[in-house]
mmCIF file of C-alpha atoms and ligand atoms in Angstrom:
data_model
loop_
_atom_site.group_PDB
_atom_site.id
_atom_site.type_symbol
_atom_site.label_atom_id
_atom_site.label_comp_id
_atom_site.label_asym_id
_atom_site.label_seq_id
_atom_site.Cartn_x
_atom_site.Cartn_y
_atom_site.Cartn_z
ATOM 1 C CA MET A 1 52.587 -95.140 -128.375
ATOM 2 C CA VAL A 2 53.057 -94.514 -131.998
ATOM 3 C CA GLY A 3 56.161 -95.902 -133.302
ATOM 4 C CA ALA A 4 57.724 -98.538 -131.013
ATOM 5 C CA GLY A 5 61.800 -98.011 -131.804
ATOM 6 C CA GLY A 6 64.514 -96.875 -129.294
ATOM 7 C CA VAL A 7 62.801 -93.702 -128.163
ATOM 8 C CA ALA A 8 59.371 -94.937 -127.827
ATOM 9 C CA ARG A 9 60.944 -97.734 -125.176
ATOM 10 C CA ARG A 10 62.929 -94.760 -123.529
ATOM 11 C CA HIS A 11 59.292 -92.889 -123.046
ATOM 12 C CA ALA A 12 57.473 -95.914 -122.333
ATOM 13 C CA ALA A 13 60.088 -96.842 -119.547
ATOM 14 C CA VAL A 14 59.711 -92.945 -117.987
ATOM 15 C CA LEU A 15 56.087 -93.140 -118.286
ATOM 16 C CA ALA A 16 55.888 -96.457 -116.525
ATOM 17 C CA SER A 17 57.474 -95.056 -113.580
ATOM 18 C CA PHE A 18 54.308 -92.300 -113.112
ATOM 19 C CA GLU A 19 51.829 -93.919 -110.835
ATOM 20 C CA ASP A 20 49.261 -91.640 -112.590
ATOM 21 C CA VAL A 21 49.898 -92.916 -116.067
ATOM 22 C CA GLU A 22 48.702 -96.034 -117.728
ATOM 23 C CA LEU A 23 50.167 -96.825 -121.355
ATOM 24 C CA VAL A 24 47.047 -98.124 -123.033
ATOM 25 C CA GLY A 25 48.172 -99.179 -126.542
ATOM 26 C CA VAL A 26 51.191 -99.346 -129.034
ATOM 27 C CA THR A 27 51.168 -99.353 -132.708
ATOM 28 C CA ASP A 28 54.124 -99.730 -135.109
ATOM 29 C CA LEU A 29 54.274 -100.654 -138.811
ATOM 30 C CA ILE A 30 56.364 -103.619 -137.895
ATOM 31 C CA PRO A 31 54.210 -105.519 -136.191
ATOM 32 C CA GLU A 32 57.429 -107.286 -133.823
ATOM 33 C CA ALA A 33 58.260 -104.002 -133.041
ATOM 34 C CA ALA A 34 55.064 -103.259 -131.493
ATOM 35 C CA THR A 35 54.607 -106.624 -129.721
ATOM 36 C CA THR A 36 58.100 -106.580 -128.328
ATOM 37 C CA LEU A 37 57.428 -102.866 -126.836
ATOM 38 C CA ALA A 38 53.807 -103.989 -125.925
ATOM 39 C CA ALA A 39 54.779 -107.107 -124.127
ATOM 40 C CA GLU A 40 57.635 -105.131 -122.077
ATOM 41 C CA ALA A 41 55.120 -102.345 -120.968
ATOM 42 C CA GLY A 42 52.401 -104.738 -120.251
ATOM 43 C CA THR A 43 50.209 -102.887 -122.879
ATOM 44 C CA ALA A 44 48.340 -104.075 -125.826
ATOM 45 C CA VAL A 45 48.955 -103.810 -129.449
ATOM 46 C CA HIS A 46 46.929 -102.026 -132.291
ATOM 47 C CA ALA A 47 46.748 -102.742 -136.105
ATOM 48 C CA ASP A 48 47.343 -98.627 -136.503
ATOM 49 C CA LEU A 49 46.871 -95.053 -135.205
ATOM 50 C CA ALA A 50 43.007 -95.065 -135.815
ATOM 51 C CA ALA A 51 42.267 -98.255 -134.180
ATOM 52 C CA LEU A 52 44.138 -97.558 -131.367
ATOM 53 C CA LEU A 53 42.333 -94.146 -130.692
ATOM 54 C CA ASP A 54 39.179 -96.014 -131.363
ATOM 55 C CA ALA A 55 39.597 -98.700 -129.057
ATOM 56 C CA THR A 56 41.509 -96.886 -126.152
ATOM 57 C CA ALA A 57 40.402 -93.018 -126.450
ATOM 58 C CA PRO A 58 43.626 -91.850 -124.813
ATOM 59 C CA ASP A 59 44.054 -88.626 -122.851
ATOM 60 C CA ALA A 60 47.373 -88.259 -124.906
ATOM 61 C CA VAL A 61 49.631 -89.597 -127.883
ATOM 62 C CA TYR A 62 53.288 -90.187 -128.189
ATOM 63 C CA VAL A 63 54.506 -89.711 -131.912
ATOM 64 C CA CYS A 64 57.955 -91.708 -131.821
ATOM 65 C CA VAL A 65 58.142 -92.306 -135.670
ATOM 66 C CA PRO A 66 61.238 -91.521 -137.551
ATOM 67 C CA PRO A 67 61.242 -87.785 -139.383
ATOM 68 C CA PHE A 68 60.270 -88.938 -142.520
ATOM 69 C CA ALA A 69 57.059 -90.735 -141.246
ATOM 70 C CA ARG A 70 55.853 -87.290 -139.810
ATOM 71 C CA GLY A 71 52.737 -85.850 -141.007
ATOM 72 C CA ASP A 72 49.833 -88.291 -140.949
ATOM 73 C CA PRO A 73 49.908 -89.278 -137.177
ATOM 74 C CA GLU A 74 49.793 -85.638 -136.083
ATOM 75 C CA ARG A 75 47.155 -84.920 -139.004
ATOM 76 C CA MET A 76 44.891 -87.192 -137.198
ATOM 77 C CA LEU A 77 45.658 -85.942 -133.702
ATOM 78 C CA ILE A 78 44.981 -82.574 -134.648
ATOM 79 C CA GLU A 79 41.652 -83.627 -136.099
ATOM 80 C CA ARG A 80 40.627 -85.367 -133.256
ATOM 81 C CA GLY A 81 41.748 -82.651 -130.600
ATOM 82 C CA ILE A 82 44.019 -85.159 -128.746
ATOM 83 C CA PRO A 83 47.050 -83.691 -127.128
ATOM 84 C CA PHE A 84 50.226 -85.106 -128.447
ATOM 85 C CA PHE A 85 54.024 -85.533 -127.483
ATOM 86 C CA VAL A 86 56.182 -85.638 -131.104
ATOM 87 C CA GLU A 87 59.890 -86.551 -131.003
ATOM 88 C CA LYS A 88 62.424 -84.098 -132.703
ATOM 89 C CA PRO A 89 63.278 -83.263 -135.154
ATOM 90 C CA LEU A 90 59.807 -82.053 -136.243
ATOM 91 C CA GLY A 91 60.395 -83.768 -140.015
ATOM 92 C CA ALA A 92 63.222 -84.300 -142.266
ATOM 93 C CA GLY A 93 62.196 -81.017 -143.915
ATOM 94 C CA VAL A 94 60.151 -78.041 -143.036
ATOM 95 C CA GLU A 95 57.436 -78.051 -145.183
ATOM 96 C CA VAL A 96 55.408 -80.684 -143.019
ATOM 97 C CA ALA A 97 56.252 -79.067 -139.830
ATOM 98 C CA GLU A 98 54.911 -75.723 -141.186
ATOM 99 C CA GLU A 99 51.382 -77.097 -141.990
ATOM 100 C CA LEU A 100 51.223 -78.935 -138.852
ATOM 101 C CA GLY A 101 52.271 -76.057 -136.789
ATOM 102 C CA ALA A 102 49.768 -74.029 -138.402
ATOM 103 C CA ALA A 103 47.177 -76.402 -137.708
ATOM 104 C CA ILE A 104 47.891 -76.802 -133.970
ATOM 105 C CA ALA A 105 47.963 -73.435 -133.480
ATOM 106 C CA ALA A 106 44.584 -72.789 -135.007
ATOM 107 C CA ARG A 107 43.154 -75.604 -133.184
ATOM 108 C CA GLY A 108 45.017 -74.462 -130.185
ATOM 109 C CA LEU A 109 46.048 -77.977 -129.058
ATOM 110 C CA LEU A 110 48.281 -78.906 -126.172
ATOM 111 C CA THR A 111 51.545 -80.445 -127.677
ATOM 112 C CA ALA A 112 55.277 -81.054 -126.488
ATOM 113 C CA THR A 113 58.293 -82.351 -128.065
ATOM 114 C CA GLY A 114 61.461 -84.215 -127.392
ATOM 115 C CA TYR A 115 63.834 -81.275 -127.005
ATOM 116 C CA HIS A 116 64.728 -82.320 -123.259
ATOM 117 C CA TRP A 117 67.602 -80.314 -122.869
ATOM 118 C CA ARG A 118 65.519 -77.501 -121.900
ATOM 119 C CA TYR A 119 64.973 -79.269 -118.396
ATOM 120 C CA HIS A 120 68.769 -80.047 -118.358
ATOM 121 C CA ASP A 121 69.792 -78.477 -114.724
ATOM 122 C CA GLY A 122 72.716 -77.025 -116.710
ATOM 123 C CA VAL A 123 70.576 -74.968 -119.188
ATOM 124 C CA GLN A 124 68.628 -73.573 -116.039
ATOM 125 C CA ARG A 125 71.595 -72.828 -114.477
ATOM 126 C CA ALA A 126 72.763 -70.819 -117.326
ATOM 127 C CA ARG A 127 69.771 -69.220 -117.939
ATOM 128 C CA GLU A 128 70.061 -67.659 -114.404
ATOM 129 C CA LEU A 129 73.906 -66.690 -115.032
ATOM 130 C CA LEU A 130 73.119 -65.018 -118.517
ATOM 131 C CA ALA A 131 70.533 -62.991 -117.135
ATOM 132 C CA ASP A 132 72.400 -59.857 -116.741
ATOM 133 C CA ALA A 133 75.184 -60.513 -118.840
ATOM 134 C CA PRO A 134 73.817 -61.718 -122.263
ATOM 135 C CA VAL A 135 75.624 -64.065 -124.589
ATOM 136 C CA ARG A 136 77.777 -62.624 -127.483
ATOM 137 C CA LEU A 137 79.301 -66.208 -128.812
ATOM 138 C CA ALA A 138 77.890 -69.382 -128.868
ATOM 139 C CA VAL A 139 79.851 -72.285 -130.113
ATOM 140 C CA GLY A 140 78.215 -75.587 -130.517
ATOM 141 C CA ALA A 141 79.978 -79.213 -131.305
ATOM 142 C CA TRP A 142 77.781 -82.552 -131.887
ATOM 143 C CA LEU A 143 81.199 -85.289 -132.633
ATOM 144 C CA ASP A 144 79.451 -88.653 -132.888
ATOM 145 C CA LYS A 145 78.993 -91.989 -134.336
ATOM 146 C CA VAL A 146 76.321 -92.924 -136.891
ATOM 147 C CA PRO A 147 73.279 -93.703 -134.903
ATOM 148 C CA PRO A 148 72.197 -97.334 -135.248
ATOM 149 C CA VAL A 149 69.194 -96.791 -137.165
ATOM 150 C CA ALA A 150 69.477 -97.013 -140.991
ATOM 151 C CA TRP A 151 66.755 -94.043 -141.904
ATOM 152 C CA TRP A 152 69.757 -91.962 -140.106
ATOM 153 C CA LEU A 153 71.864 -92.169 -143.525
ATOM 154 C CA HIS A 154 69.483 -90.947 -145.648
ATOM 155 C CA ARG A 155 68.919 -87.256 -146.302
ATOM 156 C CA ASP A 156 65.028 -87.404 -147.163
ATOM 157 C CA ARG A 157 64.588 -89.836 -144.202
ATOM 158 C CA SER A 158 66.447 -88.088 -141.435
ATOM 159 C CA GLY A 159 67.297 -84.597 -142.603
ATOM 160 C CA GLY A 160 70.857 -85.054 -141.803
ATOM 161 C CA GLN A 161 72.840 -84.702 -138.823
ATOM 162 C CA VAL A 162 72.110 -81.252 -137.990
ATOM 163 C CA VAL A 163 68.706 -81.491 -138.516
ATOM 164 C CA GLU A 164 68.409 -84.915 -136.672
ATOM 165 C CA GLN A 165 70.927 -84.544 -133.888
ATOM 166 C CA ALA A 166 72.899 -81.334 -133.683
ATOM 167 C CA THR A 167 69.257 -79.430 -133.265
ATOM 168 C CA HIS A 168 69.273 -80.493 -129.841
ATOM 169 C CA LEU A 169 72.161 -77.845 -129.329
ATOM 170 C CA LEU A 170 70.626 -75.444 -131.753
ATOM 171 C CA ASP A 171 67.361 -75.643 -129.453
ATOM 172 C CA VAL A 172 69.277 -74.656 -126.458
ATOM 173 C CA MET A 173 71.181 -71.759 -128.444
ATOM 174 C CA LEU A 174 67.574 -70.581 -129.130
ATOM 175 C CA ASP A 175 66.536 -70.781 -125.721
ATOM 176 C CA LEU A 176 69.499 -69.249 -124.249
ATOM 177 C CA VAL A 177 70.820 -66.495 -126.754
ATOM 178 C CA GLY A 178 67.473 -65.945 -128.833
ATOM 179 C CA ASP A 179 65.883 -66.320 -132.647
ATOM 180 C CA VAL A 180 68.665 -66.861 -135.215
ATOM 181 C CA GLU A 181 67.997 -64.658 -138.405
ATOM 182 C CA HIS A 182 70.937 -65.703 -140.666
ATOM 183 C CA VAL A 183 72.838 -68.856 -141.227
ATOM 184 C CA HIS A 184 75.631 -70.172 -143.415
ATOM 185 C CA ALA A 185 76.873 -73.663 -143.614
ATOM 186 C CA VAL A 186 78.744 -76.038 -145.480
ATOM 187 C CA GLY A 187 78.929 -79.850 -145.544
ATOM 188 C CA ALA A 188 80.953 -82.747 -147.109
ATOM 189 C CA ARG A 189 80.840 -86.774 -147.005
ATOM 190 C CA GLN A 190 83.250 -89.307 -148.137
ATOM 191 C CA PRO A 191 82.524 -92.683 -149.262
ATOM 192 C CA ARG A 192 82.740 -95.144 -146.092
ATOM 193 C CA ASP A 193 82.864 -98.719 -146.572
ATOM 194 C CA ALA A 194 80.451 -99.494 -143.438
ATOM 195 C CA PHE A 195 77.856 -96.957 -144.985
ATOM 196 C CA PRO A 196 77.993 -97.659 -148.741
ATOM 197 C CA ASP A 197 74.446 -96.260 -149.409
ATOM 198 C CA ALA A 198 74.791 -93.076 -147.103
ATOM 199 C CA ASP A 199 73.976 -89.628 -148.529
ATOM 200 C CA VAL A 200 74.012 -87.070 -145.392
ATOM 201 C CA ASP A 201 76.990 -85.205 -144.879
ATOM 202 C CA ASP A 202 79.786 -86.452 -142.478
ATOM 203 C CA VAL A 203 81.160 -83.317 -141.457
ATOM 204 C CA SER A 204 79.039 -80.107 -140.976
ATOM 205 C CA ALA A 205 79.735 -76.466 -139.772
ATOM 206 C CA ALA A 206 77.755 -73.605 -139.985
ATOM 207 C CA THR A 207 77.644 -70.022 -138.557
ATOM 208 C CA MET A 208 75.041 -67.827 -137.524
ATOM 209 C CA ARG A 209 73.602 -64.441 -136.286
ATOM 210 C CA PHE A 210 71.248 -64.051 -133.822
ATOM 211 C CA GLU A 211 68.385 -61.384 -133.645
ATOM 212 C CA GLY A 212 70.265 -59.733 -130.574
ATOM 213 C CA GLY A 213 73.551 -59.477 -132.374
ATOM 214 C CA ALA A 214 75.177 -62.251 -131.030
ATOM 215 C CA VAL A 215 77.211 -64.580 -133.174
ATOM 216 C CA GLY A 216 77.217 -68.583 -133.187
ATOM 217 C CA SER A 217 78.868 -71.600 -134.900
ATOM 218 C CA LEU A 218 78.089 -75.342 -134.872
ATOM 219 C CA ALA A 219 80.106 -78.457 -135.904
ATOM 220 C CA ALA A 220 78.756 -81.812 -136.544
ATOM 221 C CA THR A 221 80.687 -84.887 -137.618
ATOM 222 C CA SER A 222 79.322 -88.907 -137.322
ATOM 223 C CA LEU A 223 82.801 -90.266 -138.304
ATOM 224 C CA LEU A 224 83.670 -91.385 -134.719
ATOM 225 C CA PRO A 225 83.513 -94.908 -133.365
ATOM 226 C CA ALA A 226 81.646 -93.845 -130.492
ATOM 227 C CA LYS A 227 79.972 -90.429 -129.061
ATOM 228 C CA HIS A 228 82.965 -88.077 -128.282
ATOM 229 C CA ARG A 229 80.851 -85.120 -127.142
ATOM 230 C CA ALA A 230 77.975 -82.961 -127.330
ATOM 231 C CA SER A 231 78.597 -79.668 -126.075
ATOM 232 C CA LEU A 232 78.224 -75.709 -126.197
ATOM 233 C CA GLU A 233 80.043 -73.190 -125.020
ATOM 234 C CA LEU A 234 78.800 -69.636 -124.536
ATOM 235 C CA PHE A 235 80.976 -66.501 -124.238
ATOM 236 C CA ALA A 236 79.566 -63.224 -122.084
ATOM 237 C CA ASP A 237 81.155 -60.351 -121.092
ATOM 238 C CA GLY A 238 83.814 -61.723 -118.480
ATOM 239 C CA MET A 239 82.380 -65.273 -118.263
ATOM 240 C CA ARG A 240 82.591 -68.691 -120.220
ATOM 241 C CA LEU A 241 79.705 -71.478 -119.731
ATOM 242 C CA GLU A 242 80.615 -74.628 -120.611
ATOM 243 C CA LEU A 243 77.697 -77.130 -120.713
ATOM 244 C CA SER A 244 77.835 -80.911 -121.809
ATOM 245 C CA GLU A 245 75.287 -83.542 -120.972
ATOM 246 C CA THR A 246 76.973 -84.454 -118.005
ATOM 247 C CA ALA A 247 78.187 -80.838 -116.585
ATOM 248 C CA LEU A 248 77.977 -77.386 -116.566
ATOM 249 C CA VAL A 249 81.552 -75.554 -115.834
ATOM 250 C CA VAL A 250 81.547 -71.953 -115.073
ATOM 251 C CA HIS A 251 84.508 -69.815 -115.731
ATOM 252 C CA ASP A 252 84.725 -66.101 -114.407
ATOM 253 C CA ALA A 253 86.913 -63.857 -112.839
ATOM 254 C CA ASP A 254 86.803 -66.171 -109.635
ATOM 255 C CA GLY A 255 88.212 -69.037 -111.827
ATOM 256 C CA ALA A 256 86.164 -72.145 -112.698
ATOM 257 C CA THR A 257 83.005 -73.826 -110.994
ATOM 258 C CA SER A 258 81.815 -76.992 -112.009
ATOM 259 C CA HIS A 259 78.386 -78.408 -111.321
ATOM 260 C CA ASP A 260 77.691 -82.154 -112.325
ATOM 261 C CA ILE A 261 74.411 -82.915 -113.889
ATOM 262 C CA ASP A 262 72.530 -85.952 -114.092
ATOM 263 C CA PRO A 263 71.840 -86.515 -117.584
ATOM 264 C CA ASP A 264 68.875 -88.667 -117.319
ATOM 265 C CA ALA A 265 66.747 -86.148 -115.318
ATOM 266 C CA ALA A 266 65.672 -83.745 -118.441
ATOM 267 C CA LYS A 267 64.450 -87.222 -120.136
ATOM 268 C CA ARG A 268 62.238 -87.615 -117.036
ATOM 269 C CA ARG A 269 61.216 -84.323 -116.776
ATOM 270 C CA VAL A 270 60.376 -83.492 -120.301
ATOM 271 C CA ASP A 271 57.623 -86.284 -119.713
ATOM 272 C CA ARG A 272 56.352 -85.317 -116.788
ATOM 273 C CA ALA A 273 55.718 -81.714 -117.605
ATOM 274 C CA PHE A 274 53.823 -83.068 -120.732
ATOM 275 C CA VAL A 275 51.627 -85.505 -118.441
ATOM 276 C CA ASP A 276 51.275 -82.489 -115.749
ATOM 277 C CA ALA A 277 50.128 -80.155 -118.315
ATOM 278 C CA VAL A 278 47.546 -82.977 -119.834
ATOM 279 C CA GLN A 279 46.285 -83.395 -116.542
ATOM 280 C CA GLY A 280 45.516 -79.880 -115.956
ATOM 281 C CA HIS A 281 48.499 -79.218 -113.134
ATOM 282 C CA GLY A 282 50.061 -76.178 -114.808
ATOM 283 C CA ASN A 283 51.945 -76.241 -117.714
ATOM 284 C CA ASP A 284 55.753 -76.151 -117.729
ATOM 285 C CA VAL A 285 56.087 -77.742 -121.488
ATOM 286 C CA ARG A 286 58.996 -75.684 -122.428
ATOM 287 C CA ALA A 287 59.107 -76.639 -126.197
ATOM 288 C CA PRO A 288 55.821 -76.923 -127.437
ATOM 289 C CA TYR A 289 55.197 -77.620 -131.293
ATOM 290 C CA GLU A 290 55.578 -73.715 -132.095
ATOM 291 C CA VAL A 291 58.494 -73.401 -129.969
ATOM 292 C CA ALA A 292 60.455 -76.607 -131.725
ATOM 293 C CA LEU A 293 59.491 -75.420 -135.078
ATOM 294 C CA ARG A 294 61.588 -72.401 -134.662
ATOM 295 C CA THR A 295 64.451 -74.649 -133.967
ATOM 296 C CA HIS A 296 63.779 -76.696 -136.555
ATOM 297 C CA ARG A 297 63.255 -73.890 -138.954
ATOM 298 C CA VAL A 298 67.067 -72.977 -138.294
ATOM 299 C CA ALA A 299 68.422 -76.689 -138.570
ATOM 300 C CA CYS A 300 66.745 -76.907 -141.885
ATOM 301 C CA ALA A 301 67.824 -73.558 -143.019
ATOM 302 C CA MET A 302 71.353 -75.092 -142.438
ATOM 303 C CA ALA A 303 70.805 -78.087 -144.288
ATOM 304 C CA ARG A 304 69.648 -75.737 -147.326
ATOM 305 C CA SER A 305 72.225 -73.535 -147.043
ATOM 306 C CA ALA A 306 74.941 -76.593 -147.286
ATOM 307 C CA ALA A 307 73.137 -78.000 -149.916
ATOM 308 C CA ALA A 308 72.941 -74.844 -152.081
ATOM 309 C CA GLY A 309 76.000 -73.334 -151.185
ATOM 310 C CA VAL A 310 74.054 -70.234 -150.235
ATOM 311 C CA SER A 311 73.571 -68.177 -147.068
ATOM 312 C CA VAL A 312 69.826 -68.185 -145.668
ATOM 313 C CA ASP A 313 67.800 -65.755 -143.893
ATOM 314 C CA VAL A 314 65.886 -67.302 -141.349
ATOM 315 C CA THR A 315 63.288 -64.900 -141.418
ATOM 316 C CA VAL A 316 61.927 -65.456 -144.613
ATOM 317 C CA PRO A 317 59.730 -68.215 -144.724
ATOM 318 C CA ALA A 318 61.071 -71.297 -146.780
HETATM 319 N N1 NAD B 401 64.953 -86.805 -127.760
HETATM 320 C C1 NAD B 401 66.009 -87.662 -127.841
HETATM 321 O O1 NAD B 401 66.779 -87.861 -127.384
HETATM 322 C C2 NAD B 401 65.741 -88.794 -129.007
HETATM 323 C C3 NAD B 401 66.679 -90.083 -129.099
HETATM 324 C C4 NAD B 401 66.585 -90.936 -129.798
HETATM 325 C C5 NAD B 401 65.433 -90.787 -131.054
HETATM 326 N N2 NAD B 401 64.832 -89.524 -131.166
HETATM 327 C C6 NAD B 401 64.156 -89.133 -132.120
HETATM 328 O O2 NAD B 401 62.713 -90.366 -131.888
HETATM 329 C C7 NAD B 401 62.360 -90.345 -133.417
HETATM 330 C C8 NAD B 401 62.275 -92.049 -133.504
HETATM 331 O O3 NAD B 401 63.952 -92.680 -133.607
HETATM 332 P P1 NAD B 401 63.958 -94.205 -132.757
HETATM 333 O O4 NAD B 401 65.677 -93.904 -132.541
HETATM 334 O O5 NAD B 401 63.173 -94.356 -132.034
HETATM 335 O O6 NAD B 401 63.570 -94.674 -134.372
HETATM 336 P P2 NAD B 401 63.464 -95.972 -134.560
HETATM 337 O O7 NAD B 401 63.707 -96.851 -136.008
HETATM 338 O O8 NAD B 401 64.405 -97.203 -133.598
HETATM 339 O O9 NAD B 401 61.944 -96.255 -134.314
HETATM 340 C C9 NAD B 401 60.914 -95.815 -134.941
HETATM 341 C C10 NAD B 401 60.036 -96.913 -135.342
HETATM 342 O O10 NAD B 401 58.968 -96.117 -135.559
HETATM 343 C C11 NAD B 401 58.404 -96.948 -136.804
HETATM 344 N N3 NAD B 401 57.375 -96.581 -137.800
HETATM 345 C C12 NAD B 401 57.786 -95.995 -138.904
HETATM 346 N N4 NAD B 401 56.919 -95.030 -139.653
HETATM 347 C C13 NAD B 401 55.725 -95.304 -138.865
HETATM 348 C C14 NAD B 401 54.001 -95.243 -138.932
HETATM 349 N N5 NAD B 401 53.897 -94.328 -140.040
HETATM 350 N N6 NAD B 401 53.411 -95.627 -137.995
HETATM 351 C C15 NAD B 401 53.788 -96.284 -137.129
HETATM 352 N N7 NAD B 401 55.135 -96.760 -136.681
HETATM 353 C C16 NAD B 401 56.118 -96.246 -137.684
HETATM 354 C C17 NAD B 401 59.549 -97.828 -137.282
HETATM 355 O O11 NAD B 401 58.978 -98.971 -137.722
HETATM 356 C C18 NAD B 401 60.106 -98.440 -136.045
HETATM 357 O O12 NAD B 401 60.075 -99.498 -135.590
HETATM 358 C C19 NAD B 401 63.397 -89.674 -134.073
HETATM 359 O O13 NAD B 401 62.945 -88.660 -134.633
HETATM 360 C C20 NAD B 401 64.837 -89.559 -133.650
HETATM 361 O O14 NAD B 401 65.221 -88.188 -134.089
HETATM 362 C C21 NAD B 401 65.367 -88.589 -130.261
#
């Protein structure tokens, strides 16, 4: 485990619930963070990734460092040919991710990413329902608080809310609607006493056109005291799907049918699918690096569009 913060703790807990997985080591720039997680997980601390790899020869590695710290860990793993799981987003910007994506493809390395919504029961059900009724309009909203990590408030560290958070919704849109070819985004921020150093937008809105002709919008805010919702509405001929972390509601000519969703199931499945693939038991990795990169390109195009005040053609390399 590289990086021993909040999401590393979650993966470590899920991995500990698998009888066939042993967490053999943890490293973090902050030794106390590594020590705390290692104590919780019953594993050892190593000075850095090279030392961890030399000492333990792991079958796979989890990269759970913040977006701005991406690059060096993945390069070392690619060089050594070690399969890895890396958290979303793939970076604070798109350049490092493009470089890593090309290197992973050249090496044919097994990877997985933290886009766990692809394992959400509601997304699977929606995929079936939409097979004969393609989405024409997608409306996403991530309406939340500022997360409790200092790097999040800085554009060059997190990429901003669309890149870091709402990217989960974009990923579901790409999964269920298709690739995005064009975006236009706007964003704004106002000084907030609680976050004097912030330079990320605290409100964002974007429109997009998908390759198949569908259109979509995405709104995001971090102004709230607690998470209000992260949701996606999909409209097809005669049908509306309302997807949130805890439910899928299907509205059609027969009325509304609600399906409750266990929000933690997808977070377990994303780890199980990676472990199975590493062990050679099939491959249900739904967002390997190259798939996640398509989503990340759209999120970064929105950030670029909002910053520069221009529309961005996503099909043209950044
Ligand atoms: N998929 C999800 O649901 C989900 C949820 C939360 C966070 N995340 C993602 O996970 C990543 C980490 O988020 P977090 O909330 O755990 O952040 P965090 O700040 O809690 O933890 C990150 C840790 O990485 C360490 N670190 C930084 N640079 C490092 C380096 N070069 N080598 C080793 N350690 C380093 C930091 O010291 C810190 O302890 C982010 O990209 C975030 O977007 C994903």
